[in-house]
Amino acid sequence: MMSRIRMSLLLPPACRCLSRRAAARPLSTSSSDNTTDSTTSSTRKRLDVAIVGTPNAGKSQLLNKMTQTTVAAVSRKRHTTRGGILGARTIDDTQLIFWDTPGYLRVDSARKEGLDRDLMVAATSEMETVDYSLLIVDSARKMTDDYKATMVALMMHGFAESEGREEAVYDENWVPEQPVERMAIVLNKVDLVTPKTDLLIIAEELGTAAESCIEYYLEHYDNSDDEEGQDPPTLEELFPPIFYTNALTGEGTDDILNHLQALATPCLEWPVDAGESTIMSPIERVEEIIREKIYRTLHKEIPHQVRQVNRLFVERPGGIVEIQQDLVVKSKSHYTIVSGRNLSTIQQMAQRDLQQNVFPDKKVVLHLHLKRNKSQHLDRNSRADTQGTVEYRKKR
């Protein structure tokens, strides 16, 4: 068994890992993924997936590629994701639910970067109530002992803490089925790795770590909740497949989607309407897109010190969507840096993205106002403040 597992790690990147189940079920290639409202609850399947990894590994970018839209802020800067962002992809009779999480750091590393415990907990708590996890690895990053230790911590959470999804529809005679396989390893940013044989070294290192985690998990496996006569999972059943991706271009993401589709299990409900990519409200998507542009435009710690305050969000006659948001900073130096060309750049990029991806049939008018509030406590982990917001409404 060991030789078979090891051999599976030594596939070249061109042969991205596909399970036998996924290979037998091709991914739909149509824009609508052939999903119709005629799909009944009795035939529907679902898989809830947590996207986890270290800061700046490309988790949000991968989420956007797999959902085919912008639902999470993407930036080269660390700690862009502040809370679980839900995205969805519905393919035929299957809905894949994705939770993007903040970059995970171990306690000592998190303290060095000034992150609080809530952010660290958020990075792993999603793994407890999903069916499956994607461990995103920055393959262009040096595989230090600290980095490997972080990967091991996330693997242990994935194998030991995952309890499967919860569904809002209650039926005392039915419990969602969780696949035996708990996670996959995704080597992202493969385009930045030279020579490509280094990818095989990284894969084998992580595979060895995963094997050790699984063996530890099985040694302490509690089968008290298992049905009588049910055997515990095996090392081979739990061993994570390894995928190679370039989230910037989307290369390799179809292989992941194929695999996830094959793992989906019957469900009583789809939390997201077929054809939609998220349950985020329009104003939440606006916040996320503007925040992404803030991170792309500003440098160092400054993006973390900008708080968004929604002021106006309304559809006016003629199909015009007017949005006003304040960007609040605390110091005079930050005000100077954000103002002028940077503020104009953020506004122009956000308006273009909103026009193309959120309101394609409307005309978007976005106004960003920079304000300074010396006494304002800026919570760097919170979503945008909605105080003073005029709720989105249509005007005839």
Coordinates of C-alpha atoms in Angstrom, one line a residue:
M1 CA 0.0 0.0 0.0
M2 CA 2.8 2.4 0.8
S3 CA 4.3 2.0 -2.7
R4 CA 1.0 2.7 -4.3
I5 CA 0.6 5.9 -2.2
R6 CA 4.1 7.0 -3.0
M7 CA 3.7 6.4 -6.7
S8 CA 0.6 8.6 -6.7
L9 CA 2.7 11.5 -5.5
L10 CA 5.2 11.2 -8.4
L11 CA 2.9 12.1 -11.2
P12 CA 4.1 15.0 -13.4
P13 CA 2.1 18.2 -13.1
A14 CA 0.7 17.7 -16.6
C15 CA -1.1 14.6 -15.1
R16 CA -3.0 16.5 -12.4
C17 CA -4.4 14.2 -9.8
L18 CA -7.8 12.7 -10.7
S19 CA -9.5 10.0 -8.7
R20 CA -11.1 7.1 -10.5
R21 CA -14.5 8.5 -9.5
A22 CA -13.8 11.9 -10.9
A23 CA -12.3 10.5 -14.2
A24 CA -15.6 8.7 -14.8
R25 CA -17.6 11.9 -14.5
P26 CA -16.6 14.7 -16.8
L27 CA -17.3 18.3 -15.7
S28 CA -19.9 20.2 -17.6
T29 CA -18.4 22.9 -19.8
S30 CA -21.4 25.0 -20.5
S31 CA -21.8 28.4 -18.9
S32 CA -24.9 27.4 -17.0
D33 CA -23.4 24.0 -16.1
N34 CA -26.7 22.4 -17.5
T35 CA -28.5 23.2 -14.3
T36 CA -32.2 23.6 -14.4
D37 CA -34.9 24.3 -11.8
S38 CA -36.4 20.9 -12.6
T39 CA -33.7 19.2 -10.4
T40 CA -35.7 17.8 -7.5
S41 CA -34.6 17.5 -3.9
S42 CA -34.6 13.7 -4.2
T43 CA -31.9 13.8 -6.9
R44 CA -29.8 16.7 -5.6
K45 CA -26.3 16.2 -4.2
R46 CA -24.1 18.6 -2.3
L47 CA -20.6 18.9 -0.9
D48 CA -19.5 21.6 1.6
V49 CA -15.8 22.5 1.2
A50 CA -13.5 24.6 3.3
I51 CA -10.6 26.3 1.5
V52 CA -7.7 26.6 3.9
G53 CA -4.0 27.4 3.9
T54 CA -1.5 30.0 4.9
P55 CA -1.8 33.7 4.1
N56 CA -1.4 34.6 0.5
A57 CA -1.5 31.0 -0.8
G58 CA -4.1 31.9 -3.4
K59 CA -7.2 30.7 -1.6
S60 CA -9.5 33.5 -2.7
Q61 CA -8.3 33.5 -6.2
L62 CA -9.0 29.8 -6.5
L63 CA -12.5 30.3 -5.1
N64 CA -13.2 33.0 -7.7
K65 CA -12.0 30.7 -10.5
M66 CA -14.1 27.7 -9.3
T67 CA -17.2 29.8 -8.9
Q68 CA -16.6 31.7 -12.1
T69 CA -17.1 35.1 -10.5
T70 CA -15.6 37.6 -7.9
V71 CA -16.9 36.6 -4.5
A72 CA -13.7 37.1 -2.5
A73 CA -11.1 39.8 -2.3
V74 CA -7.8 38.9 -4.0
S75 CA -4.5 40.6 -3.2
R76 CA -0.8 39.8 -3.1
K77 CA -0.9 41.1 0.5
R78 CA -1.3 38.8 3.4
H79 CA -4.5 38.5 5.6
T80 CA -6.8 39.8 2.9
T81 CA -9.6 37.4 3.9
R82 CA -11.2 38.4 7.2
G83 CA -14.1 35.9 7.6
G84 CA -15.7 33.0 5.9
I85 CA -16.8 33.9 2.4
L86 CA -19.3 31.6 0.9
G87 CA -19.2 30.8 -2.8
A88 CA -21.1 28.1 -4.8
R89 CA -20.9 26.2 -8.1
T90 CA -23.9 24.2 -9.3
I91 CA -23.1 21.6 -11.9
D92 CA -26.0 19.4 -13.1
D93 CA -27.5 17.7 -10.0
T94 CA -24.6 18.8 -7.7
Q95 CA -24.0 22.0 -5.7
L96 CA -20.5 22.6 -4.3
I97 CA -20.4 25.1 -1.4
F98 CA -17.1 26.7 -0.8
W99 CA -15.9 28.5 2.4
D100 CA -12.9 30.8 1.9
T101 CA -11.1 31.2 5.2
P102 CA -8.5 33.7 6.6
G103 CA -4.9 32.5 6.2
Y104 CA -4.0 30.2 9.1
L105 CA -0.9 30.8 11.2
R106 CA 0.3 28.9 14.3
V107 CA 0.1 30.7 17.6
D108 CA 3.7 31.9 17.6
S109 CA 3.6 33.2 14.1
A110 CA 0.3 34.8 14.5
R111 CA 1.5 36.7 17.6
K112 CA 4.5 38.0 15.6
E113 CA 2.1 39.4 13.0
G114 CA -0.2 41.0 15.5
L115 CA -3.2 38.8 14.7
D116 CA -5.8 38.0 17.3
R117 CA -7.1 34.6 18.3
D118 CA -10.5 35.2 16.6
L119 CA -8.8 35.3 13.2
M120 CA -6.8 32.2 13.9
V121 CA -9.9 30.3 15.1
A122 CA -11.9 31.4 12.0
A123 CA -9.2 29.8 9.8
T124 CA -10.0 26.3 11.2
S125 CA -13.5 26.5 12.5
E126 CA -15.0 26.1 9.0
M127 CA -13.3 22.8 8.8
E128 CA -15.4 21.4 11.6
T129 CA -18.7 21.8 9.8
V130 CA -17.9 20.9 6.2
D131 CA -17.6 17.6 4.3
Y132 CA -14.2 18.2 2.8
S133 CA -11.3 20.6 2.9
L134 CA -8.9 21.9 0.2
L135 CA -5.5 22.6 1.7
I136 CA -4.0 25.3 -0.6
V137 CA -0.2 25.3 -0.6
D138 CA 2.0 28.1 -2.1
S139 CA 4.3 25.8 -4.0
A140 CA 6.6 28.8 -4.8
R141 CA 7.3 29.4 -1.1
K142 CA 10.3 27.8 0.6
M143 CA 9.2 24.7 2.5
T144 CA 10.6 25.6 5.9
D145 CA 10.1 23.6 9.1
D146 CA 7.6 26.2 10.3
Y147 CA 5.7 26.1 7.1
K148 CA 5.5 22.3 7.2
A149 CA 4.4 22.5 10.8
T150 CA 1.5 24.8 9.8
M151 CA 0.5 22.3 7.0
V152 CA 0.5 19.5 9.6
A153 CA -1.7 21.5 12.0
L154 CA -4.2 22.0 9.2
M155 CA -4.1 18.4 8.1
M156 CA -4.8 17.2 11.7
H157 CA -7.8 19.6 11.8
G158 CA -9.1 18.2 8.5
F159 CA -8.7 14.5 9.5
A160 CA -9.8 14.7 13.2
E161 CA -12.2 17.7 13.5
S162 CA -14.4 17.5 10.5
E163 CA -17.9 16.4 11.4
G164 CA -19.7 17.0 8.1
R165 CA -22.1 19.7 7.0
E166 CA -25.3 20.8 8.7
E167 CA -28.4 21.4 6.7
A168 CA -31.2 23.8 7.6
V169 CA -33.9 21.4 6.5
Y170 CA -34.5 19.0 9.4
D171 CA -35.4 15.3 9.1
E172 CA -35.0 13.1 12.1
N173 CA -34.7 10.1 9.9
W174 CA -31.9 11.4 7.7
V175 CA -28.3 12.6 8.4
P176 CA -26.1 14.0 5.6
E177 CA -23.5 11.5 4.5
Q178 CA -19.9 12.6 4.7
P179 CA -17.3 11.1 2.2
V180 CA -14.6 9.0 3.8
E181 CA -11.9 11.1 2.1
R182 CA -11.5 14.3 4.1
M183 CA -9.2 16.6 2.2
A184 CA -7.1 17.2 -0.9
I185 CA -3.8 19.0 -1.2
V186 CA -3.6 21.7 -3.8
L187 CA -0.1 22.9 -4.9
N188 CA -0.9 26.3 -6.2
K189 CA 1.3 28.8 -8.2
V190 CA 3.0 26.0 -10.1
D191 CA 3.9 28.5 -12.8
L192 CA 6.3 30.1 -10.4
V193 CA 8.2 26.9 -9.7
T194 CA 11.4 26.2 -11.6
P195 CA 12.5 23.4 -12.2
K196 CA 9.1 21.7 -12.3
T197 CA 10.7 18.6 -10.7
D198 CA 10.7 20.6 -7.4
L199 CA 6.9 20.1 -7.4
L200 CA 7.4 16.4 -7.0
I201 CA 9.7 17.0 -4.0
I202 CA 7.1 19.2 -2.4
A203 CA 4.4 16.7 -3.1
E204 CA 6.4 13.9 -1.5
E205 CA 7.2 15.9 1.6
L206 CA 3.5 16.8 2.1
G207 CA 2.4 13.3 1.3
T208 CA 4.7 11.9 4.0
A209 CA 3.4 14.5 6.5
A210 CA -0.2 13.5 5.5
E211 CA 0.6 9.8 6.0
S212 CA 1.9 10.5 9.5
C213 CA -1.2 12.6 10.4
I214 CA -3.5 9.8 9.2
E215 CA -1.6 7.2 11.1
Y216 CA -1.9 9.3 14.3
Y217 CA -5.6 9.9 13.6
L218 CA -6.3 6.2 13.1
E219 CA -4.4 5.2 16.3
H220 CA -6.8 7.5 18.2
Y221 CA -9.9 6.8 16.1
D222 CA -13.1 6.7 18.1
N223 CA -15.7 4.4 16.5
S224 CA -18.3 4.7 19.2
D225 CA -20.6 6.6 16.9
D226 CA -20.1 4.1 14.0
E227 CA -22.8 1.7 13.0
E228 CA -22.3 -1.8 14.3
G229 CA -20.0 -3.8 12.1
Q230 CA -18.7 -0.8 10.3
D231 CA -14.9 -0.9 9.8
P232 CA -12.8 2.2 10.5
P233 CA -11.4 4.1 7.4
T234 CA -8.1 3.0 6.1
L235 CA -4.9 4.9 5.3
E236 CA -5.5 4.5 1.6
E237 CA -9.1 5.8 1.8
L238 CA -8.1 8.9 3.8
F239 CA -4.9 9.7 1.9
P240 CA -5.4 13.1 0.2
P241 CA -5.1 13.4 -3.6
I242 CA -2.7 16.1 -4.8
F243 CA -3.6 18.6 -7.4
Y244 CA -1.4 21.1 -9.3
T245 CA -3.0 24.5 -10.1
N246 CA -2.4 28.0 -11.3
A247 CA -5.3 29.9 -9.8
L248 CA -4.3 33.0 -11.8
T249 CA -5.3 31.4 -15.0
G250 CA -7.6 28.7 -13.6
E251 CA -5.3 25.8 -14.9
G252 CA -6.1 22.7 -12.9
T253 CA -9.3 23.9 -11.3
D254 CA -11.6 21.7 -13.5
D255 CA -9.8 18.7 -12.2
I256 CA -10.6 19.7 -8.6
L257 CA -14.2 20.4 -9.5
N258 CA -14.4 16.9 -11.1
H259 CA -13.1 15.3 -8.0
L260 CA -15.4 17.3 -5.7
Q261 CA -18.4 16.4 -7.9
A262 CA -17.6 12.8 -7.5
L263 CA -17.5 13.1 -3.7
A264 CA -20.8 14.9 -3.3
T265 CA -23.6 13.1 -1.4
P266 CA -27.4 13.3 -1.4
C267 CA -28.9 16.3 0.3
L268 CA -32.3 17.8 1.3
E269 CA -31.5 21.3 0.2
W270 CA -29.3 23.6 -1.8
P271 CA -28.4 26.7 0.2
V272 CA -27.8 28.7 -2.9
D273 CA -30.2 29.1 -5.9
A274 CA -29.1 27.2 -9.0
G275 CA -27.2 29.6 -11.3
E276 CA -26.1 31.8 -8.4
S277 CA -22.5 31.9 -7.1
T278 CA -23.1 33.2 -3.6
I279 CA -25.7 34.0 -0.9
M280 CA -23.9 37.3 -0.2
S281 CA -26.2 40.3 -0.6
P282 CA -25.4 42.8 -3.4
I283 CA -24.1 45.3 -0.8
E284 CA -21.8 42.6 0.7
R285 CA -20.4 41.9 -2.8
V286 CA -19.9 45.6 -3.3
E287 CA -17.9 45.8 0.0
E288 CA -15.8 42.8 -1.0
I289 CA -14.9 44.2 -4.4
I290 CA -14.0 47.6 -3.1
R291 CA -11.9 46.0 -0.3
E292 CA -10.0 44.0 -2.9
K293 CA -9.1 47.2 -4.8
I294 CA -8.0 48.8 -1.6
Y295 CA -5.6 45.9 -1.0
R296 CA -4.4 46.0 -4.6
T297 CA -3.7 49.7 -4.6
L298 CA -2.3 50.5 -1.2
H299 CA 0.9 49.1 0.4
K300 CA 2.2 47.6 3.6
E301 CA -0.1 47.8 6.6
I302 CA -2.2 50.6 5.3
P303 CA -5.1 48.5 3.8
H304 CA -5.7 46.9 7.2
Q305 CA -6.2 50.4 8.6
V306 CA -9.0 51.5 6.2
R307 CA -12.5 50.9 7.4
Q308 CA -15.4 50.9 4.9
V309 CA -18.7 52.6 5.8
N310 CA -21.6 52.2 3.5
R311 CA -23.6 55.4 3.0
L312 CA -25.8 54.9 0.0
F313 CA -26.8 51.9 -2.2
V314 CA -29.8 52.5 -4.4
E315 CA -31.1 51.8 -7.9
R316 CA -32.4 55.0 -9.6
P317 CA -34.6 55.4 -12.7
G318 CA -33.0 54.4 -15.9
G319 CA -31.2 51.4 -14.5
I320 CA -28.5 53.4 -12.6
V321 CA -27.1 51.8 -9.4
E322 CA -25.6 54.6 -7.2
I323 CA -23.2 53.5 -4.5
Q324 CA -21.6 55.8 -1.9
Q325 CA -19.0 54.5 0.6
D326 CA -16.7 56.3 3.1
L327 CA -13.2 55.1 3.5
V328 CA -12.2 56.0 7.1
V329 CA -8.6 56.2 8.3
K330 CA -7.2 57.2 11.6
S331 CA -3.9 59.0 11.0
K332 CA -3.0 62.0 8.9
S333 CA -0.2 60.1 7.1
H334 CA -2.6 57.4 6.0
Y335 CA -5.1 60.1 4.8
T336 CA -2.4 61.6 2.7
I337 CA -1.4 58.3 1.2
V338 CA -4.9 57.1 0.4
S339 CA -6.1 60.4 -1.1
G340 CA -5.5 61.7 -4.6
R341 CA -4.4 59.2 -7.3
N342 CA -4.7 56.2 -5.0
L343 CA -8.4 56.9 -4.2
S344 CA -9.1 57.6 -7.8
T345 CA -7.5 54.3 -8.8
I346 CA -9.5 52.3 -6.2
Q347 CA -12.8 54.0 -7.4
Q348 CA -12.1 53.4 -11.1
M349 CA -11.1 49.7 -10.7
A350 CA -14.0 48.9 -8.3
Q351 CA -16.6 50.6 -10.6
R352 CA -15.3 48.6 -13.6
D353 CA -15.4 45.3 -11.6
L354 CA -18.9 46.0 -10.2
Q355 CA -20.2 46.9 -13.7
Q356 CA -18.8 43.7 -15.2
N357 CA -19.4 41.2 -12.5
V358 CA -22.2 42.3 -10.2
F359 CA -24.5 44.7 -12.2
P360 CA -23.8 43.8 -15.9
D361 CA -27.3 45.1 -17.0
K362 CA -27.1 48.3 -15.0
K363 CA -25.0 51.5 -15.1
V364 CA -22.9 51.7 -11.9
V365 CA -22.1 55.1 -10.4
L366 CA -19.6 54.7 -7.5
H367 CA -18.5 57.5 -5.2
L368 CA -15.8 56.9 -2.6
H369 CA -15.2 59.5 0.1
L370 CA -12.1 59.6 2.2
K371 CA -12.5 60.6 5.8
R372 CA -10.3 60.9 8.8
N373 CA -11.6 60.0 12.3
K374 CA -8.9 60.3 15.0
S375 CA -11.2 58.8 17.7
Q376 CA -12.5 56.0 15.5
H377 CA -11.5 52.6 16.6
L378 CA -10.7 50.7 13.4
D379 CA -11.4 47.0 13.8
R380 CA -9.2 45.4 11.2
N381 CA -11.1 42.1 11.4
S382 CA -14.6 43.4 10.8
R383 CA -16.7 43.6 7.6
A384 CA -17.8 47.0 6.3
D385 CA -19.8 49.2 8.7
T386 CA -23.4 49.6 7.5
Q387 CA -24.2 52.5 9.8
G388 CA -26.0 55.2 7.8
T389 CA -26.5 53.0 4.8
V390 CA -29.6 53.6 2.7
E391 CA -30.6 50.0 1.9
Y392 CA -30.6 48.9 -1.7
R393 CA -34.0 49.6 -3.2
K394 CA -35.4 50.1 -6.7
K395 CA -36.8 53.5 -7.7
R396 CA -39.3 53.5 -10.5

